[in-house]
Amino acid sequence: MFDKIKKIYKLILASALLAGAVSCLCGFAFTLPKGVTVNGVEVGGLTYKTAAELVRNNIAEELKTRSLTVKGEKDTYTFRYPEINYRDNLFSLLKCAKKGDNLTCNVSYYLCGINDIARAICLNERTEVREPCATFNKSGEPFTYDVGNDGKEADEKKLIADLKASLSGDFTPVTLAYTGVNRKTTLESVKNSTKLLASFTTCFDGNNLTRVSNIRLAASKLNGSIVQSGKTLSFNDTVGERVKSRGFLPAKIILNGEFTEGIGGGVCQVSTTLYNCALLAGFSIEEYHPHSLSVSYVPPSRDAMVSGSSCDLKIKNNSGCPAYIRATTGKSFVKFEIYGLYGGADYSVTSEVTGTLPAPEESCDSPDKARAGKDGLTSQSYLTVTRDGYTKTTLLRKDKYQPVKGYRYDDPDGEVPPEPDPAEDTDP
């Protein structure tokens, strides 16, 4: 029953609409009384349709001579017919016309798609805020600074209101209004977050060319690293595998408590230098490994050995701001610098030898095998933090470095065995 009622209602509604449409068409076919003018146009005796076309053609032709201009700081925007169109009361006016009437049609102008146009103009006129920033450089000056600029927003609501007001009047040009948008940060604050926090340098034999090459290659892969706040830098992930195909060369390494030839010798000096710099910058150390033997380029308990994928150096930035790492090498040194936000604390690292482990000695059957031993040692290091005039020192680590066995050749002829190769006293 309900469905039948809906169908009947739809038929009645359709019939009413059709009757109205026919009535309008028939009405527009009637002719106007004699002597009727609209907007100065003689339309008497014409059908409503012909009269409407004649009057509206005149309105459109007059509108084509007019334009509306919006003046912005970046551009000028001009609109004309048919972007500007109009509405009128012509039908109701003609319907009521009487003989000899001199009528005036009410015309209102509008900009098609005014909201979209206003939005597009304001987007084009927007000047984005550019905050002060620093560009980190791998060489030369550590940072290049940009002071940035304030922004501007064109007032979209006011523009729409001004456009409508102009179209309701004499098409007076519209000038955009702007609101300033200030930078949220200052160049000074950017510079405060890029201060030098720490630097650390170790030295090496510049004549050991393959070792020097490995040091420079590893350092170059770390140079320019940016560690975001809360993130950890992995030495192995950053430097990558130490193999010939990646440019690493054979040089002295420590293997099973002995100095021997291996690919990538010297890389551990790079990781050790970075380790010390990270401590002095206030980084936390998430992973480190001591060498099995003591090394010559840092005091004991301040080394950081890396090897393959099993032994890594991982340093974490907890400063609240990004930290920037620079690595430079010279003829006989490698240097790390870490820049970032100074948190008000100063750091220092000290170490001490707590015991020695005498080097064992054995006799050998050839003078070529003879070498002096090297005592091992036990040691520990301390981290001292000074903040607001208060100093606190804590134990950083304890280590045990194995001795290097010596070999003695008892020559029956009384020959003195040769001194060990001094290169063996340098670590990878």
XYZ file of C-alpha atoms in Angstrom:
428
model
C 0.000 0.000 0.000
C 2.813 2.425 0.920
C 4.566 1.775 -2.400
C 1.350 2.581 -4.315
C 0.993 5.878 -2.432
C 4.579 6.830 -3.346
C 3.931 6.067 -7.026
C 0.756 8.172 -7.056
C 2.613 11.026 -5.327
C 5.363 10.914 -7.929
C 2.852 11.023 -10.788
C 1.068 14.026 -9.252
C 4.393 15.833 -8.719
C 5.537 15.141 -12.285
C 2.229 16.358 -13.684
C 2.453 19.564 -11.673
C 5.993 20.246 -12.841
C 5.013 19.613 -16.446
C 2.034 21.905 -16.192
C 4.225 24.655 -14.726
C 6.770 24.273 -17.499
C 4.075 24.460 -20.178
C 2.590 27.525 -18.503
C 5.988 29.266 -18.490
C 6.586 28.459 -22.138
C 3.146 29.649 -23.117
C 3.597 32.804 -21.068
C 6.894 33.531 -22.816
C 5.124 33.229 -26.153
C 2.753 36.166 -25.326
C 3.573 39.595 -26.732
C 4.262 42.637 -24.599
C 1.996 45.714 -24.564
C 2.820 48.637 -26.836
C 5.351 51.266 -25.720
C 7.186 49.125 -23.160
C 10.903 49.806 -22.721
C 13.400 47.955 -20.513
C 16.713 49.616 -19.742
C 15.967 52.030 -22.593
C 15.365 49.206 -25.098
C 12.011 49.275 -26.940
C 10.377 45.872 -26.497
C 6.692 46.682 -26.951
C 4.862 44.228 -29.206
C 7.660 41.645 -28.935
C 7.225 38.221 -27.457
C 8.582 37.775 -23.955
C 11.327 35.507 -25.326
C 12.452 37.932 -28.004
C 12.311 40.863 -25.596
C 14.359 38.967 -22.999
C 17.014 38.024 -25.585
C 17.260 41.635 -26.780
C 17.622 43.099 -23.279
C 20.054 40.429 -22.137
C 22.222 40.866 -25.222
C 22.523 44.535 -24.347
C 23.422 43.684 -20.746
C 26.063 41.192 -21.922
C 27.559 43.605 -24.467
C 27.850 46.285 -21.793
C 29.419 43.754 -19.387
C 32.050 42.821 -22.006
C 33.399 46.363 -21.793
C 34.042 46.049 -18.049
C 36.678 44.168 -16.045
C 37.521 43.505 -12.425
C 41.142 43.691 -11.290
C 42.750 42.202 -8.184
C 46.114 43.738 -7.308
C 48.545 41.522 -5.420
C 52.213 41.907 -4.542
C 53.275 39.101 -6.849
C 50.791 39.480 -9.698
C 47.701 41.304 -11.005
C 44.587 39.262 -11.773
C 41.955 40.518 -14.253
C 38.512 38.985 -14.831
C 36.012 39.664 -17.643
C 32.851 38.232 -19.099
C 32.021 35.320 -19.056
C 34.123 34.780 -15.881
C 32.016 37.654 -14.597
C 28.355 36.910 -15.218
C 25.055 38.285 -14.002
C 21.599 37.532 -12.674
C 18.466 39.596 -13.424
C 14.752 39.895 -12.620
C 13.795 40.243 -16.267
C 11.142 37.494 -16.373
C 9.166 38.832 -13.402
C 9.572 42.380 -14.772
C 8.174 41.505 -18.224
C 5.347 39.503 -16.714
C 4.057 42.625 -14.955
C 4.673 45.102 -17.809
C 1.865 47.484 -18.822
C 1.382 49.665 -21.855
C 3.867 52.548 -21.947
C 5.949 51.272 -18.991
C 9.560 52.465 -18.859
C 11.153 49.636 -16.861
C 14.593 49.117 -15.387
C 15.897 45.574 -14.990
C 17.761 44.832 -11.789
C 21.143 43.256 -12.647
C 23.505 41.725 -10.099
C 27.016 40.628 -11.113
C 28.980 37.682 -9.765
C 32.354 36.052 -10.344
C 31.992 32.417 -11.357
C 33.694 30.114 -8.858
C 34.555 33.045 -6.609
C 35.638 30.850 -3.680
C 38.000 28.717 -5.789
C 39.414 31.802 -7.512
C 40.029 33.591 -4.206
C 41.730 30.511 -2.787
C 43.964 30.150 -5.853
C 44.956 33.844 -5.750
C 45.793 33.650 -2.044
C 47.867 30.499 -2.546
C 49.807 32.167 -5.348
C 50.352 35.292 -3.276
C 51.481 33.401 -0.176
C 55.059 33.897 0.926
C 56.113 30.829 2.858
C 57.957 31.267 6.114
C 61.542 30.101 5.716
C 63.003 29.303 9.077
C 66.698 29.985 9.745
C 68.714 26.885 9.023
C 72.229 25.502 8.852
C 73.757 23.458 6.041
C 76.373 20.977 7.238
C 79.511 20.894 5.092
C 81.963 18.040 4.777
C 84.867 20.411 4.217
C 85.703 24.063 4.715
C 83.528 25.885 7.220
C 81.481 23.316 9.136
C 78.188 25.141 8.560
C 76.648 27.597 6.144
C 73.854 29.592 7.762
C 70.683 30.964 6.169
C 68.792 33.645 8.104
C 65.469 32.679 6.446
C 62.540 35.069 6.007
C 59.138 35.888 7.461
C 56.047 34.892 5.513
C 52.814 36.497 4.346
C 49.283 35.176 4.008
C 46.716 36.896 1.767
C 43.364 37.342 3.524
C 41.007 35.028 1.621
C 37.804 35.999 3.448
C 38.434 39.713 2.941
C 39.229 39.128 -0.718
C 35.876 37.402 -1.288
C 34.044 40.205 0.512
C 35.907 42.879 -1.480
C 35.190 41.110 -4.781
C 31.483 40.977 -4.033
C 31.458 44.626 -2.962
C 33.229 45.676 -6.172
C 30.825 43.671 -8.344
C 27.911 45.303 -6.527
C 29.296 48.750 -7.297
C 31.373 50.158 -10.105
C 33.976 47.350 -10.401
C 36.547 49.237 -8.347
C 39.946 47.414 -8.381
C 40.513 45.192 -5.341
C 43.807 45.314 -3.472
C 44.817 42.204 -1.552
C 45.272 42.478 2.196
C 48.038 40.473 3.873
C 48.812 39.125 7.303
C 52.437 38.692 8.339
C 53.676 35.295 9.574
C 56.811 35.512 11.703
C 59.629 33.013 11.884
C 59.429 30.742 14.921
C 63.177 30.379 15.410
C 66.157 32.702 15.296
C 69.525 32.379 13.642
C 71.090 32.552 17.088
C 69.183 29.453 18.213
C 70.293 27.612 15.069
C 73.909 28.510 15.776
C 73.484 27.354 19.372
C 72.456 23.930 18.078
C 75.553 23.641 15.861
C 78.312 24.368 18.346
C 81.514 22.350 18.499
C 80.934 19.833 21.294
C 84.155 17.843 21.107
C 87.169 17.005 18.986
C 89.707 14.215 19.278
C 92.841 13.446 17.283
C 95.147 10.439 17.057
C 98.417 10.191 15.145
C 99.913 7.509 12.921
C 102.983 6.792 10.799
C 102.392 8.673 7.565
C 104.901 6.477 5.717
C 102.846 3.318 6.212
C 100.943 3.978 3.011
C 98.486 1.075 2.947
C 97.457 1.690 6.555
C 97.120 5.420 5.882
C 94.913 4.650 2.866
C 92.586 2.517 4.996
C 92.342 5.206 7.667
C 91.486 7.872 5.121
C 88.908 5.691 3.384
C 87.117 4.739 6.615
C 87.178 8.327 7.888
C 85.733 9.638 4.616
C 82.733 7.326 4.949
C 81.985 8.722 8.417
C 82.587 12.344 7.434
C 79.339 14.293 7.122
C 77.267 11.849 9.171
C 74.250 13.347 10.936
C 72.906 11.491 13.959
C 69.369 12.530 14.840
C 68.386 12.852 18.484
C 67.647 9.447 19.989
C 69.321 7.636 17.092
C 72.383 5.421 17.069
C 75.281 5.450 14.612
C 76.786 2.067 13.811
C 80.410 2.209 12.686
C 80.119 -1.012 10.691
C 76.902 0.029 8.952
C 78.345 3.427 8.040
C 81.832 2.373 6.926
C 80.738 -0.909 5.415
C 82.618 -4.118 4.797
C 86.397 -3.842 4.737
C 87.299 -5.767 1.578
C 89.536 -5.163 -1.429
C 86.591 -4.609 -3.764
C 85.644 -1.566 -1.679
C 89.139 -0.087 -1.726
C 90.590 -1.414 1.538
C 94.187 -2.628 1.474
C 96.316 -5.136 3.435
C 98.002 -3.746 6.583
C 98.804 -4.838 10.141
C 95.863 -6.100 12.212
C 95.579 -7.950 15.525
C 94.447 -11.551 15.173
C 94.384 -14.073 18.005
C 96.667 -11.949 20.144
C 99.226 -11.439 17.403
C 100.029 -8.676 14.942
C 99.533 -10.001 11.426
C 98.733 -8.822 7.903
C 95.054 -8.392 7.047
C 92.666 -6.370 4.881
C 91.636 -3.058 6.424
C 94.427 -2.598 8.930
C 94.171 0.893 10.445
C 90.372 1.049 10.566
C 90.399 0.404 14.314
C 92.308 3.655 14.817
C 89.409 5.442 13.121
C 86.810 3.751 15.351
C 88.930 4.485 18.434
C 89.238 8.168 17.521
C 85.483 8.418 16.997
C 84.841 6.590 20.280
C 86.841 9.123 22.270
C 85.255 12.072 20.482
C 81.766 10.665 21.155
C 82.528 10.325 24.882
C 83.742 13.914 25.045
C 80.586 15.074 23.230
C 78.300 13.422 25.760
C 77.156 10.537 23.560
C 76.236 7.283 25.208
C 78.177 4.226 24.045
C 75.883 1.347 23.197
C 78.586 -1.036 21.976
C 82.369 -1.099 22.063
C 85.084 -3.754 22.192
C 88.656 -3.496 23.518
C 91.573 -4.887 21.573
C 93.192 -8.054 22.803
C 96.518 -6.183 22.858
C 97.194 -2.622 23.962
C 97.683 -0.040 21.230
C 100.026 2.902 20.968
C 97.761 5.707 19.714
C 95.519 6.034 22.803
C 95.962 5.281 26.509
C 94.667 1.880 27.660
C 90.913 1.487 28.231
C 90.226 4.158 25.607
C 90.335 2.007 22.473
C 87.427 0.655 20.419
C 88.107 -2.305 18.156
C 85.868 -3.152 15.192
C 85.971 -6.382 13.249
C 83.735 -7.751 10.511
C 80.102 -7.718 11.587
C 80.629 -9.217 15.039
C 82.417 -6.319 16.741
C 80.930 -2.870 16.210
C 81.120 0.609 17.696
C 77.679 2.109 18.323
C 77.210 5.626 19.651
C 73.861 7.192 20.570
C 72.868 10.844 20.481
C 70.607 11.768 23.410
C 71.089 15.543 23.191
C 67.616 16.432 21.938
C 69.017 17.867 18.677
C 70.811 16.443 15.645
C 74.562 15.889 15.996
C 76.975 16.402 13.115
C 80.195 14.419 12.643
C 83.238 15.695 10.773
C 86.253 13.490 10.058
C 89.470 14.863 8.632
C 92.809 13.240 7.932
C 96.249 14.665 7.403
C 99.600 13.136 6.576
C 99.932 11.608 10.025
C 96.654 12.203 11.921
C 92.952 11.475 11.936
C 90.616 13.903 13.676
C 86.931 13.761 14.588
C 84.728 16.704 15.509
C 81.146 16.500 16.744
C 78.813 19.506 16.556
C 75.393 19.942 18.083
C 73.458 21.459 20.958
C 75.561 22.226 24.003
C 73.686 20.789 26.964
C 75.638 22.615 29.676
C 77.928 19.725 30.637
C 81.645 19.270 29.974
C 83.172 15.804 29.662
C 86.664 14.430 30.117
C 88.124 10.926 30.039
C 91.099 9.618 32.016
C 92.651 6.192 32.338
C 95.150 4.389 34.523
C 97.155 1.182 34.379
C 96.222 -1.014 37.341
C 98.631 -3.903 36.751
C 101.037 -5.584 34.373
C 101.075 -9.026 32.846
C 104.675 -10.110 32.185
C 105.366 -11.309 28.677
C 106.318 -14.986 28.521
C 109.459 -15.921 26.632
C 110.472 -19.055 24.769
C 113.594 -20.090 22.987
C 113.524 -20.536 19.241
C 115.688 -22.340 16.747
C 116.352 -19.456 14.352
C 117.449 -15.846 14.733
C 114.742 -14.883 12.213
C 112.071 -15.958 14.712
C 113.573 -14.085 17.625
C 111.664 -11.035 18.973
C 111.244 -9.143 22.180
C 108.041 -9.723 24.129
C 105.561 -7.065 25.185
C 104.046 -6.989 28.636
C 100.287 -7.025 28.918
C 98.396 -4.878 31.379
C 95.154 -4.259 33.177
C 93.607 -0.814 33.122
C 90.483 1.192 33.687
C 89.112 4.504 32.499
C 86.859 7.142 34.041
C 84.352 9.633 32.686
C 84.175 12.995 34.455
C 81.112 15.195 33.948
C 81.085 18.829 35.090
C 77.783 20.699 35.157
C 76.833 23.926 36.963
C 80.045 23.824 38.953
C 79.531 20.231 40.155
C 81.833 17.424 39.061
C 81.102 13.719 39.076
C 83.524 10.980 38.059
C 82.351 7.454 37.296
C 84.120 4.279 36.254
C 83.784 3.892 32.513
C 85.318 0.465 31.899
C 87.916 -2.105 32.980
C 90.120 -3.945 30.507
C 92.774 -6.616 30.291
C 95.316 -6.548 27.459
C 97.251 -9.737 26.809
C 101.046 -9.825 26.670
C 102.877 -10.613 23.450
C 105.138 -13.648 23.772
C 108.844 -13.114 23.154
C 111.139 -15.561 21.401
C 114.785 -15.883 22.400
C 117.453 -17.345 20.181
C 120.443 -18.584 22.095
C 123.105 -18.378 19.441
C 126.023 -20.631 20.268
C 128.261 -18.148 18.447
C 127.041 -15.280 20.638
C 125.155 -13.300 17.946
C 122.649 -10.752 19.248
C 119.079 -11.368 17.937
C 117.528 -8.552 15.879
C 115.180 -6.012 17.421
C 111.485 -6.621 16.671
C 109.884 -4.761 13.783
C 108.657 -1.468 15.236
C 105.685 -1.612 12.880
C 104.387 -4.498 14.961
C 103.811 -2.079 17.824
C 101.114 -0.277 15.862
C 97.620 -1.610 15.818
C 95.100 -1.693 13.014
